[in-house]
Amino acid sequence: MIKVGFIGAGTVGTALAVRFFQKGCPVVAVSSRTLTSAQRLAALAGDCRVCRIAQEVADAADLNFITTPDDVISRVASEVRWHAGQNVVHCSGAHSIDILEPARQLGAATGSFHPLQTFASLNEAMDNLPGSTFALEAEEPLLAMLKELASLLNGDWVELKPGDKVLYHVAAVFVSNYLVTLVKLGLDLWQGFGVPPKEATRALLPLLRGTVNNIDNIGLPDCLTGPIARGDLGTISKHLNALEAKNSSLLTTYKDLGLQAIPIALTKGKIDKHRAEEMKALLKK
Ligand SMILES: NC(=O)c1ccc[n+]([C@@H]2O[C@H](COP(=O)([O-])OP(=O)(O)OC[C@H]3O[C@@H](n4cnc5c(N)ncnc54)[C@H](OP(=O)(O)O)[C@@H]3O)[C@@H](O)[C@H]2O)c1
């Protein structure tokens, strides 16, 4: 099986290394900014050599993962004397393979392997990684290798072209980071009626889980519920008035998201075009 190496032993590098190793893929070498991180990864990934510099990893592995912060990937790639026959990928969601140009110019095959997942800590990363979708960029035969690794992690994959990467990442920000932000906005409103954040989180979580389940089981547009889906102008007006009375900065966010929800409601079919226009006018006021 393909021998993999890691340059950068943080959350993603370590989680990938551990999961590959557990699936029988040899993790042969690792280097990091600090020895401690490299040693931690090596201790979890079988017969893995701790290297002082990235060059030693590149010389030992068939496929090299640069799992450093995005801002240093290019510099790290340019510090290695690559040659034809070597493969190097990064795991960034926002960058295309262009940032590995120094390696490509020296003859290495370059790619990206982005786990479409959120990793707040190493344990979470190891739990959430299997079954994730991976965004892949590469040419054959590296592309086939990356598909094999995604399958090894019971994951699916999507192939992206360099021009797709930024908007692909914007989508991930909406679905993950801004979902967290929306929950925070809800919690802030609960502070107004005296429920501490921990309790409020516990109370809101079943709603959040129910919503995700509905997206999964029923799908869009039918999973949209609430005043916009029903065309309840009176309720929407009450919401707007309440936010306005508090001089809340959430008023524009509420209006913007409401305007985005109207086309979903229309497609669901519970409201007609006339009601959609009325809601639009109210939300644009
Ligand atoms: N976290 C996520 O949710 C997530 C999800 C998908 C993709 N990604 C991508 O995965 C990649 C890694 O992210 P991460 O969350 O794992 O970051 P991270 O936990 O901060 O880990 C980055 C590691 O890179 C090492 N490093 C920093 N500068 C280095 C250098 N010059 N040479 C060698 N190693 C260096 C650091 O090593 P030391 O510990 O030794 O200082 C650190 O452990 C990024 O491209 C990121 O965009 C992250």
Coordinates of C-alpha atoms and ligand atoms in Angstrom, one line a residue:
M1 CA 0.0 0.0 0.0
I2 CA 1.0 3.6 -0.6
K3 CA 3.5 5.0 2.0
V4 CA 2.4 8.4 3.4
G5 CA 4.3 11.1 5.2
F6 CA 3.2 14.2 7.1
I7 CA 4.7 17.7 7.3
G8 CA 2.9 19.5 10.0
A9 CA 1.6 17.4 13.0
G10 CA -1.4 19.4 14.1
T11 CA -5.1 18.4 14.4
V12 CA -5.7 17.4 10.7
G13 CA -2.3 15.8 10.1
T14 CA -2.5 13.7 13.3
A15 CA -6.1 12.6 12.7
L16 CA -5.4 11.6 9.1
A17 CA -2.2 9.8 10.1
V18 CA -4.0 7.8 12.9
R19 CA -7.0 6.9 10.7
F20 CA -4.8 5.9 7.7
F21 CA -2.6 3.8 10.0
Q22 CA -5.6 2.1 11.6
K23 CA -6.8 1.1 8.1
G24 CA -3.5 -0.5 7.2
C25 CA -1.9 2.4 5.3
P26 CA 1.8 2.8 6.4
V27 CA 2.6 6.2 7.9
V28 CA 6.3 6.2 7.4
A29 CA 7.6 9.7 8.4
V30 CA 6.6 13.0 10.1
S31 CA 8.1 16.4 10.7
S32 CA 6.6 19.4 12.3
R33 CA 7.7 22.9 13.6
T34 CA 8.2 21.3 17.0
L35 CA 9.6 17.9 17.8
T36 CA 6.8 17.3 20.5
S37 CA 4.0 17.4 17.9
A38 CA 5.9 15.2 15.5
Q39 CA 6.5 12.7 18.3
R40 CA 2.9 12.7 19.4
L41 CA 1.8 11.8 15.8
A42 CA 4.4 9.2 15.5
A43 CA 3.4 7.5 18.8
L44 CA -0.1 7.1 17.5
A45 CA 0.7 5.9 14.0
G46 CA 2.8 2.7 14.3
D47 CA 6.2 2.5 12.8
C48 CA 6.5 6.2 11.9
R49 CA 9.9 7.9 11.9
V50 CA 10.2 11.4 13.5
C51 CA 12.2 13.6 11.1
R52 CA 13.9 16.9 11.9
I53 CA 13.2 18.5 8.5
A54 CA 10.5 18.1 5.8
Q55 CA 13.1 16.9 3.2
E56 CA 13.6 13.7 5.2
V57 CA 9.8 13.1 5.1
A58 CA 9.6 13.7 1.4
D59 CA 12.5 11.3 0.8
A60 CA 10.8 8.5 2.7
A61 CA 7.1 8.7 1.6
D62 CA 5.3 8.1 -1.7
L63 CA 2.7 10.6 -0.8
N64 CA 3.3 13.7 1.3
F65 CA 0.7 15.6 3.2
I66 CA 1.5 19.2 4.0
T67 CA -0.8 19.8 7.0
T68 CA 0.5 23.1 8.2
P69 CA -1.6 26.3 8.6
D70 CA -2.6 27.5 5.1
D71 CA -0.3 30.5 5.3
V72 CA 2.9 28.5 5.4
I73 CA 2.0 25.7 2.9
S74 CA 3.7 27.4 0.0
R75 CA 6.9 28.2 2.0
V76 CA 7.1 24.7 3.4
A77 CA 6.6 23.2 -0.1
S78 CA 9.4 25.4 -1.5
E79 CA 11.9 24.2 1.2
V80 CA 11.9 20.7 -0.2
R81 CA 14.0 19.6 -3.2
W82 CA 11.2 17.6 -4.9
H83 CA 11.8 15.4 -8.0
A84 CA 9.6 13.5 -10.5
G85 CA 7.9 10.5 -9.0
Q86 CA 7.1 12.2 -5.7
N87 CA 3.5 13.3 -4.7
V88 CA 2.5 16.1 -2.5
V89 CA -0.9 17.4 -1.4
H90 CA -2.3 19.9 1.0
C91 CA -5.5 19.9 3.0
S92 CA -6.6 23.5 2.7
G93 CA -10.3 24.2 1.7
A94 CA -9.7 27.7 0.4
H95 CA -6.5 27.2 -1.6
S96 CA -6.2 25.4 -4.9
I97 CA -3.1 23.3 -5.9
D98 CA -1.5 26.5 -7.2
I99 CA 0.2 27.1 -3.9
L100 CA 2.2 23.9 -4.5
E101 CA 3.6 25.3 -7.7
P102 CA 7.3 25.2 -6.3
A103 CA 6.9 21.4 -5.9
R104 CA 5.3 21.0 -9.4
Q105 CA 8.0 22.9 -11.0
L106 CA 10.6 20.5 -9.7
G107 CA 8.6 17.5 -11.1
A108 CA 6.4 16.4 -8.2
A109 CA 2.7 15.6 -8.8
T110 CA 0.6 18.0 -6.7
G111 CA -2.9 17.8 -5.3
S112 CA -5.3 18.8 -2.6
F113 CA -7.3 16.6 -0.3
H114 CA -9.7 18.6 1.8
P115 CA -11.8 16.9 4.4
L116 CA -15.2 18.7 4.3
Q117 CA -15.5 18.5 8.1
T118 CA -15.0 20.6 11.2
F119 CA -12.2 19.6 13.6
A120 CA -12.3 21.6 16.9
S121 CA -9.8 19.2 18.6
L122 CA -7.8 16.0 17.8
N123 CA -10.4 13.6 19.4
E124 CA -13.2 15.2 17.5
A125 CA -11.2 15.1 14.3
M126 CA -10.6 11.4 14.7
D127 CA -14.3 10.8 15.4
N128 CA -15.6 13.0 12.6
L129 CA -13.1 12.1 9.8
P130 CA -14.5 8.7 8.8
G131 CA -17.4 9.1 6.5
S132 CA -16.6 12.7 5.6
T133 CA -16.6 14.0 2.0
F134 CA -13.2 14.9 0.6
A135 CA -12.7 17.6 -2.1
L136 CA -10.0 16.4 -4.4
E137 CA -7.8 18.2 -6.9
A138 CA -5.2 16.3 -8.8
E139 CA -4.3 14.7 -12.1
E140 CA -4.0 11.0 -12.6
P141 CA -2.4 8.8 -11.2
L142 CA -2.4 10.9 -8.0
L143 CA -6.1 11.5 -8.3
A144 CA -6.7 7.7 -8.1
M145 CA -4.5 7.5 -5.0
L146 CA -6.5 10.2 -3.3
K147 CA -9.8 8.5 -4.1
E148 CA -8.4 5.3 -2.6
L149 CA -7.5 7.1 0.6
A150 CA -10.9 8.8 0.8
S151 CA -12.5 5.3 0.4
L152 CA -10.2 3.9 3.0
L153 CA -11.8 6.5 5.4
N154 CA -15.3 5.4 4.3
G155 CA -15.6 8.8 2.7
D156 CA -17.1 10.1 -0.5
W157 CA -15.3 12.6 -2.7
V158 CA -16.0 15.5 -5.1
E159 CA -13.5 16.5 -7.8
L160 CA -12.9 20.2 -8.0
K161 CA -11.2 22.4 -10.6
P162 CA -8.8 25.2 -9.4
G163 CA -11.4 27.9 -10.1
D164 CA -14.0 26.1 -7.9
K165 CA -12.1 26.1 -4.7
V166 CA -12.9 29.5 -3.2
L167 CA -16.7 29.3 -3.6
Y168 CA -16.5 25.7 -2.4
H169 CA -15.0 27.0 0.8
V170 CA -17.5 29.9 1.1
A171 CA -20.3 27.1 1.1
A172 CA -18.5 25.3 3.9
V173 CA -18.3 28.6 5.9
F174 CA -22.1 29.1 5.5
V175 CA -23.0 25.6 6.5
S176 CA -20.6 25.2 9.4
N177 CA -19.2 28.4 10.8
Y178 CA -22.2 30.6 10.2
L179 CA -24.5 27.9 11.7
V180 CA -22.5 28.2 14.9
T181 CA -22.9 32.0 14.6
L182 CA -26.7 31.6 14.2
V183 CA -26.8 29.5 17.3
K184 CA -24.9 32.2 19.2
L185 CA -27.4 34.8 18.0
G186 CA -30.2 32.6 19.3
L187 CA -28.5 32.2 22.7
D188 CA -28.0 35.9 23.0
L189 CA -31.7 36.5 22.7
W190 CA -32.3 33.9 25.4
Q191 CA -30.1 35.9 27.7
G192 CA -32.8 38.6 27.5
F193 CA -35.2 36.3 29.4
G194 CA -32.6 35.3 32.0
V195 CA -31.6 31.8 30.8
P196 CA -27.8 31.2 31.2
P197 CA -26.0 30.2 28.0
K198 CA -25.4 26.6 29.1
E199 CA -29.1 25.9 29.8
A200 CA -30.1 27.8 26.7
T201 CA -27.8 25.6 24.6
R202 CA -29.2 22.5 26.1
A203 CA -32.7 23.7 25.3
L204 CA -31.9 24.7 21.7
L205 CA -30.0 21.6 20.8
P206 CA -33.0 19.3 20.2
L207 CA -34.3 21.9 17.8
L208 CA -31.0 22.0 16.1
R209 CA -30.8 18.2 15.9
G210 CA -34.4 18.0 14.6
T211 CA -33.6 20.5 11.9
V212 CA -30.5 18.6 10.8
N213 CA -32.6 15.3 10.8
N214 CA -35.2 17.0 8.7
I215 CA -32.6 18.2 6.2
D216 CA -31.3 14.6 6.0
N217 CA -34.7 12.7 6.0
I218 CA -37.0 15.1 4.1
G219 CA -34.5 17.3 2.3
L220 CA -34.9 20.8 0.8
P221 CA -37.3 22.6 0.2
D222 CA -39.8 20.5 2.2
C223 CA -37.8 20.6 5.5
L224 CA -38.2 24.4 5.7
T225 CA -40.8 25.2 8.5
G226 CA -41.7 28.5 10.3
P227 CA -43.4 31.8 9.4
I228 CA -41.7 32.2 6.0
A229 CA -42.6 28.7 4.9
R230 CA -46.2 29.3 6.0
G231 CA -46.4 32.8 4.7
D232 CA -47.4 34.2 8.1
L233 CA -47.1 37.9 7.5
G234 CA -48.4 38.8 11.0
T235 CA -45.8 36.8 12.8
I236 CA -43.0 38.2 10.7
S237 CA -44.2 41.7 11.4
K238 CA -44.2 40.9 15.2
H239 CA -40.6 39.7 14.9
L240 CA -39.5 42.8 13.0
N241 CA -41.2 45.1 15.5
A242 CA -39.7 43.3 18.5
L243 CA -36.1 43.6 17.1
E244 CA -36.7 47.2 16.0
A245 CA -37.9 48.1 19.5
K246 CA -34.7 46.7 21.0
N247 CA -32.7 48.6 18.4
S248 CA -31.2 45.2 17.7
S249 CA -28.4 44.7 15.2
L250 CA -30.1 41.4 14.4
L251 CA -32.8 43.2 12.5
T252 CA -30.8 43.3 9.2
T253 CA -29.6 39.7 9.7
Y254 CA -33.2 38.6 10.2
K255 CA -34.3 40.4 7.1
D256 CA -31.5 39.2 4.9
L257 CA -32.0 35.5 5.9
G258 CA -35.7 35.9 5.5
L259 CA -35.3 37.1 2.0
Q260 CA -33.1 34.1 1.3
A261 CA -35.7 31.8 2.8
I262 CA -38.6 33.0 0.6
P263 CA -37.5 31.2 -2.6
I264 CA -37.2 28.0 -0.6
A265 CA -40.8 28.5 0.7
L266 CA -42.0 29.2 -2.9
T267 CA -40.5 26.0 -4.1
K268 CA -42.0 24.1 -1.2
G269 CA -45.3 25.3 -2.5
K270 CA -47.2 26.3 0.7
I271 CA -47.2 30.0 -0.4
D272 CA -48.0 31.6 -3.8
K273 CA -46.1 34.3 -5.7
H274 CA -48.4 37.0 -4.4
R275 CA -47.6 36.1 -0.7
A276 CA -43.9 35.8 -1.5
E277 CA -44.0 39.4 -2.9
E278 CA -45.8 40.7 0.2
M279 CA -43.2 39.0 2.5
K280 CA -40.4 40.5 0.3
A281 CA -41.8 44.0 0.6
L282 CA -42.1 43.6 4.4
L283 CA -38.5 42.4 4.8
K284 CA -37.1 45.0 2.5
K285 CA -38.7 47.9 4.4
Ligands
LIG1 N1 -9.2 22.3 11.6 C1 -10.2 22.1 10.7 O1 -11.4 22.1 11.0 C2 -9.8 21.9 9.2 C3 -10.7 21.3 8.4 C4 -10.3 21.0 7.1 C5 -9.1 21.3 6.6 N2 -8.2 21.9 7.4 C6 -6.8 22.3 6.9 O2 -5.9 21.4 7.4 C7 -4.6 22.1 7.5 C8 -4.1 22.0 8.9 O3 -5.0 22.6 9.8 P1 -5.0 22.2 11.4 O4 -6.4 22.6 11.8 O5 -4.6 20.8 11.5 O6 -4.0 23.2 11.9 P2 -3.2 23.1 13.3 O7 -3.9 22.2 14.3 O8 -2.8 24.5 13.7 O9 -1.8 22.3 12.9 C9 -0.9 22.9 12.0 C10 0.5 22.2 12.4 O10 1.4 22.7 11.5 C11 2.7 22.8 12.2 N3 3.5 23.8 11.6 C12 3.3 25.2 11.6 N4 4.3 25.8 10.9 C13 5.1 24.8 10.4 C14 6.2 24.8 9.6 N5 6.8 25.9 9.1 N6 6.7 23.6 9.2 C15 6.2 22.4 9.7 N7 5.1 22.4 10.5 C16 4.6 23.6 10.8 C17 2.4 23.1 13.6 O11 3.3 22.4 14.3 P3 3.7 22.4 15.8 O12 2.6 21.8 16.6 O13 4.9 21.5 15.8 O14 4.0 23.9 16.2 C18 0.9 22.6 13.8 O15 0.9 21.4 14.6 C19 -4.9 23.5 7.0 O16 -4.5 23.6 5.7 C20 -6.3 23.7 7.2 O17 -6.9 24.6 6.3 C21 -8.5 22.2 8.8

